[in-house]
mmCIF file with all atom_site columns, C-alpha atoms in Angstrom:
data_model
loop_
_atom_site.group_PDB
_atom_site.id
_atom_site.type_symbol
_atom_site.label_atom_id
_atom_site.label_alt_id
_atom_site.label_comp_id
_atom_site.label_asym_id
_atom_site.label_entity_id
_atom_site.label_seq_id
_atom_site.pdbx_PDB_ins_code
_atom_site.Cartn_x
_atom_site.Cartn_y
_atom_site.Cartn_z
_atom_site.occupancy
_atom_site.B_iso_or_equiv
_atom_site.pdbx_formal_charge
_atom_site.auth_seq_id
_atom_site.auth_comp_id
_atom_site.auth_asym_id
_atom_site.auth_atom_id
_atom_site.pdbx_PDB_model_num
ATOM 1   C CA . UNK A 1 1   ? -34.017 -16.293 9.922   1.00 0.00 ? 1   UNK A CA 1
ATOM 2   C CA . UNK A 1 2   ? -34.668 -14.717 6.309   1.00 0.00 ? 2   UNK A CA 1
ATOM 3   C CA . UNK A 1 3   ? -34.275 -15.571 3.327   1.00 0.00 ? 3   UNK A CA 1
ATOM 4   C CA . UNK A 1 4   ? -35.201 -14.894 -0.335  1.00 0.00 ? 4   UNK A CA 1
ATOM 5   C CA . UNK A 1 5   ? -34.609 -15.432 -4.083  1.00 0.00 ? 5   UNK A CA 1
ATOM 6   C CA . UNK A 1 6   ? -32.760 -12.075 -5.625  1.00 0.00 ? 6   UNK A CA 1
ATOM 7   C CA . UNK A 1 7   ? -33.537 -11.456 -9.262  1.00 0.00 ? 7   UNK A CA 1
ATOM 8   C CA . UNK A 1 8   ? -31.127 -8.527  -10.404 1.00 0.00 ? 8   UNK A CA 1
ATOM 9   C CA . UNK A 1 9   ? -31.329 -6.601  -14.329 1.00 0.00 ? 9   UNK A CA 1
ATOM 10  C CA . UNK A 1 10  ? -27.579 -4.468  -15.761 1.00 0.00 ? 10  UNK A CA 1
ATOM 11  C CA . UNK A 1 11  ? -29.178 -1.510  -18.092 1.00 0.00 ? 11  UNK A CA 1
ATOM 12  C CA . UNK A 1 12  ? -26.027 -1.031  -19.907 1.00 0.00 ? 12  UNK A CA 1
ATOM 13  C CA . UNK A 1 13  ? -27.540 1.095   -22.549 1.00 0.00 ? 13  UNK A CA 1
ATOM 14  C CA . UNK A 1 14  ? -27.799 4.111   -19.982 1.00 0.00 ? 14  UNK A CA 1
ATOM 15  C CA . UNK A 1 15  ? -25.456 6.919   -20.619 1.00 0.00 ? 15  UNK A CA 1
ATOM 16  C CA . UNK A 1 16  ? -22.167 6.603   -18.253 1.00 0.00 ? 16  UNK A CA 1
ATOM 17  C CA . UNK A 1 17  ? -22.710 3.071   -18.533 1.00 0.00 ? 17  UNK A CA 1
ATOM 18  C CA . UNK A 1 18  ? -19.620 0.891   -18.856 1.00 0.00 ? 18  UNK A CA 1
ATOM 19  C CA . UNK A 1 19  ? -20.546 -1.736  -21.906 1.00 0.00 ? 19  UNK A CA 1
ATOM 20  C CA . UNK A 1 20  ? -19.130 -3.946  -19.769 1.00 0.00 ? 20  UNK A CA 1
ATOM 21  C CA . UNK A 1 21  ? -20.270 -3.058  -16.350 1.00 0.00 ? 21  UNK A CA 1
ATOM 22  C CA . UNK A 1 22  ? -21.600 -5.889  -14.010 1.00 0.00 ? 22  UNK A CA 1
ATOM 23  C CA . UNK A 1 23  ? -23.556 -3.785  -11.714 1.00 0.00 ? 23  UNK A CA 1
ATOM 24  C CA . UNK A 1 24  ? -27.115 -4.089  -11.423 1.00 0.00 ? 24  UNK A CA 1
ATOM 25  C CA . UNK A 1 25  ? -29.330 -1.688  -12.023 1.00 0.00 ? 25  UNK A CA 1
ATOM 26  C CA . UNK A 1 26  ? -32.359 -3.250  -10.748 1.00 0.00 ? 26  UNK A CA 1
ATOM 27  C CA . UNK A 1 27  ? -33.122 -5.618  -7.796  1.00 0.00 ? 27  UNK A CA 1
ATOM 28  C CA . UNK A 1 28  ? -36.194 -7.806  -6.980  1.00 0.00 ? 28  UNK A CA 1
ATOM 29  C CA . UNK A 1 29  ? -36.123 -9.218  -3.320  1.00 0.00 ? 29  UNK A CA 1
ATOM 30  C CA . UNK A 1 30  ? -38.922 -11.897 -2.498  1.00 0.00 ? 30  UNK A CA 1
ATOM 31  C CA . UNK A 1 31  ? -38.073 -13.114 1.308   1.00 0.00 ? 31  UNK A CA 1
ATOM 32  C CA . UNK A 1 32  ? -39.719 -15.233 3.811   1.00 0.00 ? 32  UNK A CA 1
ATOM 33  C CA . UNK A 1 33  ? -39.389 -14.825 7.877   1.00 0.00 ? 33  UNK A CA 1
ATOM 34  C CA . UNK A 1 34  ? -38.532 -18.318 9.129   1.00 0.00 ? 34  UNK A CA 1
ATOM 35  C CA . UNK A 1 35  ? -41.135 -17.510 12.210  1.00 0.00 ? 35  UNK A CA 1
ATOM 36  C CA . UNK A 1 36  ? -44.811 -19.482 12.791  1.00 0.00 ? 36  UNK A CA 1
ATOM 37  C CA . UNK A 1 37  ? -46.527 -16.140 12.706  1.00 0.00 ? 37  UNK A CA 1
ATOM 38  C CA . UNK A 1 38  ? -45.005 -15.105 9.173   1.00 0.00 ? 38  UNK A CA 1
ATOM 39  C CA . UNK A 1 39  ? -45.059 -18.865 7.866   1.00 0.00 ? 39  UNK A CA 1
ATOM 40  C CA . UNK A 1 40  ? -45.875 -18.963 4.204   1.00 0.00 ? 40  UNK A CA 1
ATOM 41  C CA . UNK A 1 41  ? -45.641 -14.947 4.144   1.00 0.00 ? 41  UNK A CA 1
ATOM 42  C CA . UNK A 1 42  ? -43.848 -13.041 1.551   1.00 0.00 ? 42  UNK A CA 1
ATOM 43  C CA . UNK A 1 43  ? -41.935 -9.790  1.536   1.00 0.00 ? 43  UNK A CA 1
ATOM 44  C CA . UNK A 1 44  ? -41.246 -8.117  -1.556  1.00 0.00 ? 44  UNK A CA 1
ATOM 45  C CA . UNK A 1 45  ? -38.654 -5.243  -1.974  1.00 0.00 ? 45  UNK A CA 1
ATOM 46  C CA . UNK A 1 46  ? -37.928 -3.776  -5.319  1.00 0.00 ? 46  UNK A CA 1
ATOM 47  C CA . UNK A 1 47  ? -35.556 -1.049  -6.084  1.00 0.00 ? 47  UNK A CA 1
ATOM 48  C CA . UNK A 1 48  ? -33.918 0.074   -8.772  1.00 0.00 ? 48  UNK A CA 1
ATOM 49  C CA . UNK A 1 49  ? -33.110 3.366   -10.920 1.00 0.00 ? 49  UNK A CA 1
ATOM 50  C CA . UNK A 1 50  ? -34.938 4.739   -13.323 1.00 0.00 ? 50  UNK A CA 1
ATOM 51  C CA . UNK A 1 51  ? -38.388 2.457   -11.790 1.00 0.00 ? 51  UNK A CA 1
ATOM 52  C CA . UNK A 1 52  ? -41.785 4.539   -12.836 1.00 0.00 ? 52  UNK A CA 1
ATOM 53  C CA . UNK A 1 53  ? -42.591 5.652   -9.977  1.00 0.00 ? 53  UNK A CA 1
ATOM 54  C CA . UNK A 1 54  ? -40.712 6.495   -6.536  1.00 0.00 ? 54  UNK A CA 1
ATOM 55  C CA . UNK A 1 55  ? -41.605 5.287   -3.260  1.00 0.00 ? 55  UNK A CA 1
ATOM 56  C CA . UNK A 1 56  ? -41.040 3.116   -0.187  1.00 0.00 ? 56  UNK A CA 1
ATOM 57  C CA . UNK A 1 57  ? -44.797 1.011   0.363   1.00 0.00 ? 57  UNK A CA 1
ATOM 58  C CA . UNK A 1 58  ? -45.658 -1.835  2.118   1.00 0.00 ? 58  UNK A CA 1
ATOM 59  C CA . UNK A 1 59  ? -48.087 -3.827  1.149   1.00 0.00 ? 59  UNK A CA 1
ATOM 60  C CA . UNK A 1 60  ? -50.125 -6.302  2.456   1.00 0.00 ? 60  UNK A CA 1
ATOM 61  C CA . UNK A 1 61  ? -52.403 -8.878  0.544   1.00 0.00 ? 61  UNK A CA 1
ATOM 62  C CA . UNK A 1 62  ? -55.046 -10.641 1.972   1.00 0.00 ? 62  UNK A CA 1
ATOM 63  C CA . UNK A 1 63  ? -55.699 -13.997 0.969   1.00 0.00 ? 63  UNK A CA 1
ATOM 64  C CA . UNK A 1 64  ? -58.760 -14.971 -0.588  1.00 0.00 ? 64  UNK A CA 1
ATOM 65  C CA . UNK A 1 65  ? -61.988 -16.491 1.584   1.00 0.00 ? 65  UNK A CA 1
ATOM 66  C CA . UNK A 1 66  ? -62.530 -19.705 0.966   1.00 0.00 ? 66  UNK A CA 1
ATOM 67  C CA . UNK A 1 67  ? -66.109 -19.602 -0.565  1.00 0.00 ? 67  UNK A CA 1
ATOM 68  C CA . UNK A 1 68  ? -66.862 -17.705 -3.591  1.00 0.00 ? 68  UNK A CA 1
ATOM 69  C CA . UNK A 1 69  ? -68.308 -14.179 -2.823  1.00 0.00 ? 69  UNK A CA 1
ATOM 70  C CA . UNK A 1 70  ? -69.263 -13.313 -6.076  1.00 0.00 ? 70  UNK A CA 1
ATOM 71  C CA . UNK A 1 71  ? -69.910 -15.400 -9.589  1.00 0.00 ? 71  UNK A CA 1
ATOM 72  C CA . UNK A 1 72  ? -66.135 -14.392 -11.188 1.00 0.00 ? 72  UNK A CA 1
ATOM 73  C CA . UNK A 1 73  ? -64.969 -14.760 -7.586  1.00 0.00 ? 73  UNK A CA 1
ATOM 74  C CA . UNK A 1 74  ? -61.616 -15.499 -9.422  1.00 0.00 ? 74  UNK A CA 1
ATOM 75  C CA . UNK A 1 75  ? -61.070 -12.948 -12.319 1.00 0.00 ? 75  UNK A CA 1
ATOM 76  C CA . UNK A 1 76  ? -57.696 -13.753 -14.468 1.00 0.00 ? 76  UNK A CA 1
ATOM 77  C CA . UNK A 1 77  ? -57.017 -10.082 -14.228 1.00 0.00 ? 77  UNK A CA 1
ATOM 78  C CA . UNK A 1 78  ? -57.912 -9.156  -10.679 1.00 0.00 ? 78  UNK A CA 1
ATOM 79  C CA . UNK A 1 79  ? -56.110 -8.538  -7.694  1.00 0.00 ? 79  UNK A CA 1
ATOM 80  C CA . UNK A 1 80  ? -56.256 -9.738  -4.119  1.00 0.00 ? 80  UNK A CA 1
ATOM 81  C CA . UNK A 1 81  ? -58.043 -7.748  -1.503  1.00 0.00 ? 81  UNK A CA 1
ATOM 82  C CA . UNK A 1 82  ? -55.176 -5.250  -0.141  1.00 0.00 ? 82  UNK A CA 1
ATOM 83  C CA . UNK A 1 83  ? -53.851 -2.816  2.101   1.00 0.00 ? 83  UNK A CA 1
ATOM 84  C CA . UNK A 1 84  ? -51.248 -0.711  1.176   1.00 0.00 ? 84  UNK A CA 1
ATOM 85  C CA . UNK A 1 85  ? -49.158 1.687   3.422   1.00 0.00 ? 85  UNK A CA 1
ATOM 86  C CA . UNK A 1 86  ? -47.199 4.453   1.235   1.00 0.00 ? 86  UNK A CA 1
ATOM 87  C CA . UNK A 1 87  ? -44.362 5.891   3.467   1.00 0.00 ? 87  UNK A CA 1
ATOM 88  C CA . UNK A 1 88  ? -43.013 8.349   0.911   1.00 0.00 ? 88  UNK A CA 1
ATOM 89  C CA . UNK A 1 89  ? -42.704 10.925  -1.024  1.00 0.00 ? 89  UNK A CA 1
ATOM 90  C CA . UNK A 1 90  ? -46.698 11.280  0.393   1.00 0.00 ? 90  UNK A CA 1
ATOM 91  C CA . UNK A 1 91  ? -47.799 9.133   3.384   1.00 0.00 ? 91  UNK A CA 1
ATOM 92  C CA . UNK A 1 92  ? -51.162 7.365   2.570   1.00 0.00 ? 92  UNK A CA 1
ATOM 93  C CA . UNK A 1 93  ? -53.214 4.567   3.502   1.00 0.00 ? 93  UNK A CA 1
ATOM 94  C CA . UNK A 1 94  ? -55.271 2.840   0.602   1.00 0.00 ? 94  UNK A CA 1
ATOM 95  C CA . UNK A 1 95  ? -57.550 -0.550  1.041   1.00 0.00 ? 95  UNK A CA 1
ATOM 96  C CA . UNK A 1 96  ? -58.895 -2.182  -2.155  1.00 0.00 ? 96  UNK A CA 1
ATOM 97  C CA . UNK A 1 97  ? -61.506 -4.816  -1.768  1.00 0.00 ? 97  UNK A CA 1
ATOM 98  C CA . UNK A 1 98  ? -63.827 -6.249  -4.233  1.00 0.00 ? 98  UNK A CA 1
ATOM 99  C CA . UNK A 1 99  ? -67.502 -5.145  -4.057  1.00 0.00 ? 99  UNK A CA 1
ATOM 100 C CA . UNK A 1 100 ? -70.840 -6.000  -5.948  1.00 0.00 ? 100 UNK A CA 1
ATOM 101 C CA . UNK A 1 101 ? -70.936 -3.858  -8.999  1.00 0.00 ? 101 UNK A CA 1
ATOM 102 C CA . UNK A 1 102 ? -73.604 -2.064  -9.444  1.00 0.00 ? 102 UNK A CA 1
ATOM 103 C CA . UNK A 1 103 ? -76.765 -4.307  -11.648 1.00 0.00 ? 103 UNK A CA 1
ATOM 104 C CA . UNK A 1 104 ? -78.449 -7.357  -11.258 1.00 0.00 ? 104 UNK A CA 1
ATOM 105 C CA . UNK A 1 105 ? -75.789 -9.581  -11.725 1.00 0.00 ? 105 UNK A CA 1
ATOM 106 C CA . UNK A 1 106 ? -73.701 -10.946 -8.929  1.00 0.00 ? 106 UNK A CA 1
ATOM 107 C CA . UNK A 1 107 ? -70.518 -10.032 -10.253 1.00 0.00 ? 107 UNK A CA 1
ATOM 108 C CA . UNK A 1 108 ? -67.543 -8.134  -8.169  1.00 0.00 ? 108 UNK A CA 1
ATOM 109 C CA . UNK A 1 109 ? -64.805 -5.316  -9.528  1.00 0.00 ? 109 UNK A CA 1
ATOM 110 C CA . UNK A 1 110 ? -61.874 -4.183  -7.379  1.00 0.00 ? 110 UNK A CA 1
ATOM 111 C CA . UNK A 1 111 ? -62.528 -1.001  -5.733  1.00 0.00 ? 111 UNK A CA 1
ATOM 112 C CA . UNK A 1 112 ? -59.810 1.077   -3.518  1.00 0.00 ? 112 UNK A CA 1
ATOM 113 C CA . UNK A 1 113 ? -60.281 3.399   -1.126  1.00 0.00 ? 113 UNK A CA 1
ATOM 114 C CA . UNK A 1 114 ? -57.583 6.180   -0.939  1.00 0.00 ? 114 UNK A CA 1
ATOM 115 C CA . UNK A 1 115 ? -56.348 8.710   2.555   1.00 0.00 ? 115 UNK A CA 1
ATOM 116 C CA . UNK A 1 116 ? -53.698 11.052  1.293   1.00 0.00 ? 116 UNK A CA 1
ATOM 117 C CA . UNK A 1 117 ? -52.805 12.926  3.672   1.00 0.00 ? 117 UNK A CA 1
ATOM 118 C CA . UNK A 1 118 ? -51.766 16.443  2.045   1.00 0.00 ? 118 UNK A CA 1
ATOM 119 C CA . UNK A 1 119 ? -50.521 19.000  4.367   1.00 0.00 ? 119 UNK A CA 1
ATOM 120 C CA . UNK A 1 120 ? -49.730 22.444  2.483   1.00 0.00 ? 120 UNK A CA 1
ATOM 121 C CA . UNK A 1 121 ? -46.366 24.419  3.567   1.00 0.00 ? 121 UNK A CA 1
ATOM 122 C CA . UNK A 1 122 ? -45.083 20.997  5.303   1.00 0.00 ? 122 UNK A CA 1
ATOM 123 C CA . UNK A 1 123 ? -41.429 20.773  5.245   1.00 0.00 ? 123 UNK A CA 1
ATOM 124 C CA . UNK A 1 124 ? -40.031 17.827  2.858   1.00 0.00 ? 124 UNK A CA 1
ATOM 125 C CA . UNK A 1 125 ? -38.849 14.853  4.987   1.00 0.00 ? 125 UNK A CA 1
ATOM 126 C CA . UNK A 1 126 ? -35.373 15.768  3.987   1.00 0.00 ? 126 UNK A CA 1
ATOM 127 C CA . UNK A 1 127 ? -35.623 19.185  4.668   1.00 0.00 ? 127 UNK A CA 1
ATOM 128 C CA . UNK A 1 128 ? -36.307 18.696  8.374   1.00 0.00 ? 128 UNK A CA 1
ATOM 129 C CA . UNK A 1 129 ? -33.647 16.225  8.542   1.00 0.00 ? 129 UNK A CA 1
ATOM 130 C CA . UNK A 1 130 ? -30.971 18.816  6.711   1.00 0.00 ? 130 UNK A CA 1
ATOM 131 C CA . UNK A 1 131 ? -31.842 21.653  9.093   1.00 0.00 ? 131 UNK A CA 1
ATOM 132 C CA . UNK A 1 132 ? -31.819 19.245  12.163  1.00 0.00 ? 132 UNK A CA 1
ATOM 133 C CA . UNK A 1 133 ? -28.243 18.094  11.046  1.00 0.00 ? 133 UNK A CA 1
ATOM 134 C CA . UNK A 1 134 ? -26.957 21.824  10.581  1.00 0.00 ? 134 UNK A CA 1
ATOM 135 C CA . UNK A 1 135 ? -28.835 22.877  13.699  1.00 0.00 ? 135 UNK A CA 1
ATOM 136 C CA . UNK A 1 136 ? -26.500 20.293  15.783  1.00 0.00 ? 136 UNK A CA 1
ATOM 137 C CA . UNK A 1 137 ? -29.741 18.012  16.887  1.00 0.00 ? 137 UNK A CA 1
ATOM 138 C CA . UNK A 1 138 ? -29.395 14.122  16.365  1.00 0.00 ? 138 UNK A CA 1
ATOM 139 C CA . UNK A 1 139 ? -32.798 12.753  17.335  1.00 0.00 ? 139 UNK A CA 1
ATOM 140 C CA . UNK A 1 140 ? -33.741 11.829  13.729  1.00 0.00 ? 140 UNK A CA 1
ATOM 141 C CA . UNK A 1 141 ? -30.254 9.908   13.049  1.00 0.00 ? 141 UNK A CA 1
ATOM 142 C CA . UNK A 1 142 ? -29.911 6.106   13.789  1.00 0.00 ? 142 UNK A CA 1
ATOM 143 C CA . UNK A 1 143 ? -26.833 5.007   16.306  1.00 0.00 ? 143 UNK A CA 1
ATOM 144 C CA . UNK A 1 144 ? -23.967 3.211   14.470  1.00 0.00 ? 144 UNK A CA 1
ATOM 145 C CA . UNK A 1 145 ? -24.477 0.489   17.049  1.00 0.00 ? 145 UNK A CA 1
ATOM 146 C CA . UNK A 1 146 ? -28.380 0.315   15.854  1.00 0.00 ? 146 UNK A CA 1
ATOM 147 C CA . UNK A 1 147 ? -27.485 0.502   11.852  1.00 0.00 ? 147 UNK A CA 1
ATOM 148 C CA . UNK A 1 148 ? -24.813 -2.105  12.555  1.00 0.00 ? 148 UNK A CA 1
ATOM 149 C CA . UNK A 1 149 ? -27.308 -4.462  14.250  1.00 0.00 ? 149 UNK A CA 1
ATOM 150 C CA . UNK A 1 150 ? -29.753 -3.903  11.417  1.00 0.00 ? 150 UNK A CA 1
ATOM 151 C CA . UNK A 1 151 ? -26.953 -5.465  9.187   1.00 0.00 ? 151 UNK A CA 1
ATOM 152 C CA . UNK A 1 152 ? -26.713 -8.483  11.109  1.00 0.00 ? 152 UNK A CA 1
ATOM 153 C CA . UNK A 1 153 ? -30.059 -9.656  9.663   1.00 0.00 ? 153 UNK A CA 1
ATOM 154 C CA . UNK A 1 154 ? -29.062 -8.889  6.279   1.00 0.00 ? 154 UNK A CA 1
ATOM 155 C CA . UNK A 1 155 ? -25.610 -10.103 5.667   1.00 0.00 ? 155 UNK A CA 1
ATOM 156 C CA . UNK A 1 156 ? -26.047 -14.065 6.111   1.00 0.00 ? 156 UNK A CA 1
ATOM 157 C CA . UNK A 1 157 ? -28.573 -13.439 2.804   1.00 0.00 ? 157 UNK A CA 1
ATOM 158 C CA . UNK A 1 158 ? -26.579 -15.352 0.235   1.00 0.00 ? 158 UNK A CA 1
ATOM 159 C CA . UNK A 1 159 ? -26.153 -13.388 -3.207  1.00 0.00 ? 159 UNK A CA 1
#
């Protein structure tokens, strides 16, 4: 079972806006998987046009240990340790821990390590799926039957 809270935002001050349109322009999904081994874990999907930046991520924060690692062990402004999968427009792999800066003091700053992985003259995912749809060959496309029984999950989500 799944379900969230939605939080949705109408921009109508875009051009070819209706003043009174009722259409969201923005959406902010936080759900929860009613299973023991995602108990108390939450999923956030955001998307939305006009966002700052484009992309499809997951990622996962780690929860912090339960003694104190470092003397600000909980800075106001910091961030869980992480790790964050980007799917698109670049695949990449990032993990952001805090380490011991650099001194005599016992004090921690939030460090990420980065894989891009860049591949010059690499077709665009789209392009290989455009030329695979006007060269006749399916394997890239989803079965109705499999898109329908993603749906399944999705449609009991009250609005």
């Amino acid at each position: 079972m799944v379900w969230c809270a939605r939080q949705g935002a109408r921009n109508r001050k875009e051009p070819g806006v209706a003043k009174d349109s009722d259409v969201e322009t923005f959406c902010a999904l936080r759900l929860f998987i009613d299973s023991w081994r995602w108990q108390g874990v939450p999923w956030y999907l955001r998307s939305g046009k006009c966002l700052a930046a484009t992309a499809a991520e997951v990622l996962v924060e780690l929860k912090p240990p339960p003694q104190r690692l470092f003397d600000d062990s909980a800075p106001v402004d910091g961030r869980a340790n992480y790790l964050r999968f980007r799917l698109s427009p670049n695949s990449a792999v990032a993990l952001a821990v805090r380490v011991k800066r650099a001194g005599k003091e016992f004090v921690g700053e939030q460090r990420e390590l980065y894989l891009l992985n860049e591949q010059p003259g690499e077709e665009a995912p789209y392009e290989r799926l455009l030329s695979d749809a006007m060269a006749g060959n399916g394997a890239l496309f989803t079965s109705e039957e499999a898109v329908e029984a993603a749906w399944v999950v999705v449609d009991p989500v009250p609005v």
